[in-house]
Every structure is written in C-alpha cells, then in structure tokens.
PDB file of C-alpha atoms and ligand atoms in Angstrom:
ATOM      1  CA  MET M  26       3.303  44.116 -52.994  1.00 62.00           C
ATOM      2  CA  ASN M  27       5.260  46.299 -50.630  1.00 78.00           C
ATOM      3  CA  PHE M  28       4.346  44.054 -47.701  1.00 80.00           C
ATOM      4  CA  PHE M  29       5.430  40.884 -49.525  1.00 81.00           C
ATOM      5  CA  THR M  30       8.809  42.295 -50.524  1.00 83.00           C
ATOM      6  CA  SER M  31       9.439  43.421 -46.979  1.00 83.00           C
ATOM      7  CA  ILE M  32       8.794  39.837 -45.775  1.00 82.00           C
ATOM      8  CA  VAL M  33      11.225  38.449 -48.340  1.00 82.00           C
ATOM      9  CA  GLU M  34      13.702  41.090 -47.260  1.00 83.00           C
ATOM     10  CA  PHE M  35      13.266  40.069 -43.655  1.00 82.00           C
ATOM     11  CA  PHE M  36      13.900  36.385 -44.357  1.00 82.00           C
ATOM     12  CA  SER M  37      17.091  37.193 -46.245  1.00 82.00           C
ATOM     13  CA  SER M  38      18.302  39.748 -43.712  1.00 84.00           C
ATOM     14  CA  PRO M  39      21.282  39.088 -41.407  1.00 86.00           C
ATOM     15  CA  ALA M  40      18.974  39.571 -38.411  1.00 85.00           C
ATOM     16  CA  PHE M  41      16.815  36.618 -39.451  1.00 88.00           C
ATOM     17  CA  ARG M  42      19.854  34.477 -40.075  1.00 88.00           C
ATOM     18  CA  LEU M  43      21.097  35.360 -36.596  1.00 91.00           C
ATOM     19  CA  ILE M  44      17.773  34.293 -35.102  1.00 91.00           C
ATOM     20  CA  VAL M  45      17.950  30.955 -36.952  1.00 92.00           C
ATOM     21  CA  ASN M  46      21.511  30.403 -35.815  1.00 92.00           C
ATOM     22  CA  LEU M  47      20.610  31.199 -32.211  1.00 94.00           C
ATOM     23  CA  PHE M  48      17.697  28.785 -32.420  1.00 94.00           C
ATOM     24  CA  PHE M  49      19.947  25.983 -33.644  1.00 94.00           C
ATOM     25  CA  LEU M  50      22.532  26.817 -31.012  1.00 95.00           C
ATOM     26  CA  PHE M  51      19.843  26.684 -28.326  1.00 94.00           C
ATOM     27  CA  ALA M  52      18.523  23.372 -29.679  1.00 92.00           C
ATOM     28  CA  PHE M  53      22.045  21.958 -29.715  1.00 92.00           C
ATOM     29  CA  VAL M  54      22.735  23.048 -26.118  1.00 94.00           C
ATOM     30  CA  LEU M  55      19.385  21.585 -25.059  1.00 91.00           C
ATOM     31  CA  TYR M  56      20.286  18.348 -26.874  1.00 90.00           C
ATOM     32  CA  LEU M  57      23.622  18.072 -25.051  1.00 92.00           C
ATOM     33  CA  SER M  58      22.077  18.972 -21.690  1.00 92.00           C
ATOM     34  CA  LEU M  59      19.435  16.301 -22.167  1.00 90.00           C
ATOM     35  CA  ALA M  60      22.133  13.677 -22.834  1.00 91.00           C
ATOM     36  CA  LYS M  61      24.165  14.838 -19.853  1.00 93.00           C
ATOM     37  CA  TRP M  62      21.122  14.800 -17.591  1.00 92.00           C
ATOM     38  CA  THR M  63      20.161  11.310 -18.799  1.00 91.00           C
ATOM     39  CA  TYR M  64      23.676  10.047 -18.070  1.00 93.00           C
ATOM     40  CA  ALA M  65      23.702  11.493 -14.534  1.00 93.00           C
ATOM     41  CA  ASP M  66      20.154  10.355 -13.755  1.00 91.00           C
ATOM     42  CA  ALA M  67      20.711   6.821 -15.088  1.00 91.00           C
ATOM     43  CA  ARG M  68      23.873   6.493 -13.013  1.00 90.00           C
ATOM     44  CA  ARG M  69      22.083   7.576  -9.846  1.00 89.00           C
ATOM     45  CA  ARG M  70      19.344   5.046 -10.506  1.00 88.00           C
ATOM     46  CA  GLY M  71      21.700   2.201 -11.433  1.00 87.00           C
ATOM     47  CA  ALA M  72      20.316   2.012 -15.010  1.00 86.00           C
ATOM     48  CA  MET M  73      22.636   1.456 -17.973  1.00 87.00           C
ATOM     49  CA  ALA M  74      23.887   5.061 -18.111  1.00 88.00           C
ATOM     50  CA  PHE M  75      26.078   4.705 -21.185  1.00 91.00           C
ATOM     51  CA  TYR M  76      23.377   2.915 -23.162  1.00 91.00           C
ATOM     52  CA  TRP M  77      20.656   5.447 -22.316  1.00 90.00           C
ATOM     53  CA  THR M  78      22.940   8.372 -23.142  1.00 92.00           C
ATOM     54  CA  ILE M  79      23.528   6.886 -26.612  1.00 91.00           C
ATOM     55  CA  VAL M  80      19.784   6.336 -27.067  1.00 90.00           C
ATOM     56  CA  THR M  81      19.083   9.957 -26.074  1.00 88.00           C
ATOM     57  CA  LEU M  82      21.770  11.196 -28.469  1.00 89.00           C
ATOM     58  CA  LEU M  83      20.463   9.075 -31.365  1.00 89.00           C
ATOM     59  CA  PHE M  84      16.784   9.866 -30.753  1.00 87.00           C
ATOM     60  CA  PRO M  85      16.609  13.270 -29.066  1.00 81.00           C
ATOM     61  CA  LEU M  86      13.369  13.710 -27.089  1.00 82.00           C
ATOM     62  CA  ALA M  87      11.902  10.349 -28.221  1.00 87.00           C
ATOM     63  CA  GLY M  88      14.746   8.327 -26.672  1.00 87.00           C
ATOM     64  CA  TRP M  89      14.700  10.567 -23.626  1.00 86.00           C
ATOM     65  CA  LEU M  90      10.936  10.122 -23.197  1.00 89.00           C
ATOM     66  CA  VAL M  91      11.332   6.334 -23.420  1.00 90.00           C
ATOM     67  CA  TYR M  92      14.042   6.553 -20.761  1.00 89.00           C
ATOM     68  CA  LEU M  93      11.707   8.567 -18.500  1.00 89.00           C
ATOM     69  CA  ILE M  94       9.109   5.787 -18.781  1.00 90.00           C
ATOM     70  CA  VAL M  95      11.335   2.734 -18.262  1.00 88.00           C
ATOM     71  CA  ARG M  96      13.937   4.135 -15.851  1.00 88.00           C
ATOM     72  CA  PRO M  97      14.157   2.558 -12.384  1.00 87.00           C
ATOM     73  CA  PRO M  98      11.667   4.303 -10.097  1.00 86.00           C
ATOM     74  CA  GLU M  99      14.097   5.212  -7.327  1.00 84.00           C
ATOM     75  CA  TYR M 100      17.659   6.287  -6.738  1.00 86.00           C
ATOM     76  CA  LEU M 101      20.249   3.683  -5.717  1.00 86.00           C
ATOM     77  CA  ASP M 102      20.981   5.649  -2.537  1.00 87.00           C
ATOM     78  CA  ASP M 103      17.301   5.557  -1.540  1.00 88.00           C
ATOM     79  CA  MET M 104      17.170   1.846  -2.266  1.00 86.00           C
ATOM     80  CA  ARG M 105      20.245   1.187  -0.110  1.00 88.00           C
ATOM     81  CA  GLU M 106      18.794   3.316   2.682  1.00 90.00           C
ATOM     82  CA  ARG M 107      15.529   1.380   2.582  1.00 90.00           C
ATOM     83  CA  GLU M 108      17.366  -1.951   2.665  1.00 91.00           C
ATOM     84  CA  LEU M 109      19.326  -0.807   5.707  1.00 91.00           C
ATOM     85  CA  GLU M 110      16.085   0.230   7.382  1.00 92.00           C
ATOM     86  CA  ILE M 111      14.536  -3.172   6.701  1.00 91.00           C
ATOM     87  CA  ARG M 112      17.635  -4.923   8.033  1.00 89.00           C
ATOM     88  CA  ALA M 113      17.583  -2.788  11.186  1.00 86.00           C
ATOM     89  CA  LYS M 114      13.915  -3.664  11.717  1.00 84.00           C
ATOM     90  CA  GLU M 115      14.670  -7.365  11.203  1.00 80.00           C
ATOM     91  CA  ALA M 116      17.492  -7.183  13.735  1.00 76.00           C
ATOM     92  CA  LEU M 117      15.108  -5.534  16.195  1.00 71.00           C
ATOM     93  CA  LEU M 118      12.558  -8.298  15.651  1.00 68.00           C
ATOM     94  CA  SER M 119      15.091 -11.103  16.035  1.00 62.00           C
ATOM     95  CA  THR M 120      16.290  -9.815  19.397  1.00 58.00           C
ATOM     96  CA  SER M 121      12.752  -9.586  20.736  1.00 60.00           C
ATOM     97  CA  ASP M 122      11.589 -13.064  19.677  1.00 75.00           C
ATOM     98  CA  VAL M 123      12.600 -14.418  23.098  1.00 84.00           C
ATOM     99  CA  VAL M 124      10.345 -13.215  25.876  1.00 89.00           C
ATOM    100  CA  CYS M 125      10.317 -13.781  29.594  1.00 91.00           C
ATOM    101  CA  PRO M 126       7.846 -16.597  30.432  1.00 91.00           C
ATOM    102  CA  SER M 127       6.682 -14.629  33.452  1.00 93.00           C
ATOM    103  CA  CYS M 128       6.294 -10.997  32.325  1.00 93.00           C
ATOM    104  CA  HIS M 129       6.552 -11.484  28.504  1.00 90.00           C
ATOM    105  CA  LYS M 130       9.022  -8.654  28.066  1.00 90.00           C
ATOM    106  CA  PRO M 131      11.782  -9.080  25.414  1.00 88.00           C
ATOM    107  CA  ILE M 132      14.920 -10.728  26.775  1.00 89.00           C
ATOM    108  CA  GLU M 133      18.135 -12.185  25.397  1.00 88.00           C
ATOM    109  CA  LYS M 134      18.445 -15.945  24.966  1.00 86.00           C
ATOM    110  CA  ASP M 135      21.353 -16.214  27.421  1.00 88.00           C
ATOM    111  CA  PHE M 136      19.923 -14.136  30.276  1.00 92.00           C
ATOM    112  CA  LEU M 137      20.187 -15.913  33.629  1.00 92.00           C
ATOM    113  CA  ILE M 138      17.511 -13.762  35.206  1.00 93.00           C
ATOM    114  CA  CYS M 139      14.766 -11.534  33.788  1.00 94.00           C
ATOM    115  CA  PRO M 140      15.883  -7.911  34.256  1.00 95.00           C
ATOM    116  CA  TYR M 141      12.229  -6.796  34.509  1.00 94.00           C
ATOM    117  CA  CYS M 142      10.588  -9.214  36.932  1.00 96.00           C
ATOM    118  CA  ARG M 143      13.683 -10.997  38.303  1.00 94.00           C
ATOM    119  CA  LYS M 144      12.387 -14.438  37.357  1.00 93.00           C
ATOM    120  CA  LYS M 145      15.209 -16.989  37.275  1.00 92.00           C
ATOM    121  CA  LEU M 146      15.461 -18.070  33.638  1.00 92.00           C
ATOM    122  CA  LYS M 147      18.620 -20.140  33.502  1.00 92.00           C
ATOM    123  CA  LYS M 148      21.351 -21.347  35.795  1.00 92.00           C
ATOM    124  CA  PRO M 149      25.049 -20.828  35.134  1.00 93.00           C
ATOM    125  CA  CYS M 150      27.128 -23.945  34.562  1.00 94.00           C
ATOM    126  CA  PRO M 151      29.283 -24.498  37.669  1.00 94.00           C
ATOM    127  CA  SER M 152      32.259 -25.281  35.477  1.00 94.00           C
ATOM    128  CA  CYS M 153      32.138 -22.987  32.387  1.00 94.00           C
ATOM    129  CA  LYS M 154      29.564 -20.447  33.640  1.00 92.00           C
ATOM    130  CA  ARG M 155      27.486 -20.579  30.466  1.00 93.00           C
ATOM    131  CA  PRO M 156      23.708 -20.167  30.818  1.00 93.00           C
ATOM    132  CA  LEU M 157      21.922 -23.535  30.998  1.00 93.00           C
ATOM    133  CA  ASN M 158      18.266 -24.488  30.998  1.00 91.00           C
ATOM    134  CA  ASN M 159      17.040 -25.426  34.477  1.00 89.00           C
ATOM    135  CA  SER M 160      15.945 -28.883  33.276  1.00 91.00           C
ATOM    136  CA  TRP M 161      19.229 -29.914  31.670  1.00 93.00           C
ATOM    137  CA  ALA M 162      21.193 -32.774  33.296  1.00 93.00           C
ATOM    138  CA  ILE M 163      24.511 -32.072  31.623  1.00 94.00           C
ATOM    139  CA  CYS M 164      26.213 -28.927  30.299  1.00 95.00           C
ATOM    140  CA  PRO M 165      26.218 -29.124  26.495  1.00 95.00           C
ATOM    141  CA  TYR M 166      29.250 -26.843  26.306  1.00 94.00           C
ATOM    142  CA  CYS M 167      31.732 -28.505  28.671  1.00 95.00           C
ATOM    143  CA  GLN M 168      30.003 -31.852  29.478  1.00 94.00           C
ATOM    144  CA  GLN M 169      29.883 -31.052  33.197  1.00 92.00           C
ATOM    145  CA  ILE M 170      27.312 -33.344  34.862  1.00 91.00           C
ATOM    146  CA  LEU M 171      24.879 -31.277  36.897  1.00 85.00           C
TER     147      LEU M 171
HETATM  148 ZN1   ZN T 221      10.227 -11.239  33.386  1.00 65.43          ZN
HETATM  149 ZN1   ZN T 222      29.628 -25.986  31.337  1.00 65.43          ZN
END
C-alpha cells in the first residue's frame, strides 16, 4: 500500500499542481497562437480573416483544421504576381500579332518599312504623315486624296 499512498501524495503535491497549471498555460498559449496564425494566414490569402479567427477560437483544432482544408490555395500576393505575368505575356502576344509579309518577323502596325528586311509596308500621308496602306485612295485620317 506504500506505493499507492505515494501516488496519491504525488497527485496532491504542489509539484503536480504546478505541472497541471503549466500544461493549461501551454494549451492556452497554443490556442491563442493558433488564432493569431489563422488571422494572419487568412488575411494573406484574402479569406474572411475575422470569421476564421472566430471559428478557430470557438472550435480550437477542429475549426483550425477545417480552415486548413477550405482556405484559398495561394497567397494574394502570388495571385497578383501571376496575373501580372499573364498580362505581360498577353501584351507581348498582342504586339507580335502583326508580322512583316516578306520576312514574317514581328512588326508594329504603323511601321512604314520593315526594320528587318526593309520591305516597304506603308506610305506616309503627304498631308498628315500618318502611315497608310499602299492600296488606299484617300487618307482616312485627314481626307487627303492620294
Ligand atoms: Zn520584313
Ligand atoms: Zn492624312
């Protein structure tokens, strides 16, 4: 019975109570950190940060796990960066959709001459100097008859 009484003594000792208190303190700090992390992460991902923080606080671990599953897959910054990249690529494509009929290199729509093969692409209007198609009979910008 000596062993049993020593166990009872241990559970009622100040040392055991200290361990229990430390455990609860640790759990509480973990709980707050989890909520704080959820708030920061949800904000970075453009999720409803306030809502998810409340859910994590109301259902510690369970609410947090649900958030981990349904949260947006990428950060807002990454998303913006990717959109910029796509836009830059689109801009690149739109400038190269006009090609020289002779050498097929990318040119601008208003080039008078191909800078690669020197083929004459357009003629300047004698009046307003805008680039005109060779086959046009009148300048569409200033109505100069050619
Ligand atoms: Zn050319
Ligand atoms: Zn003109």
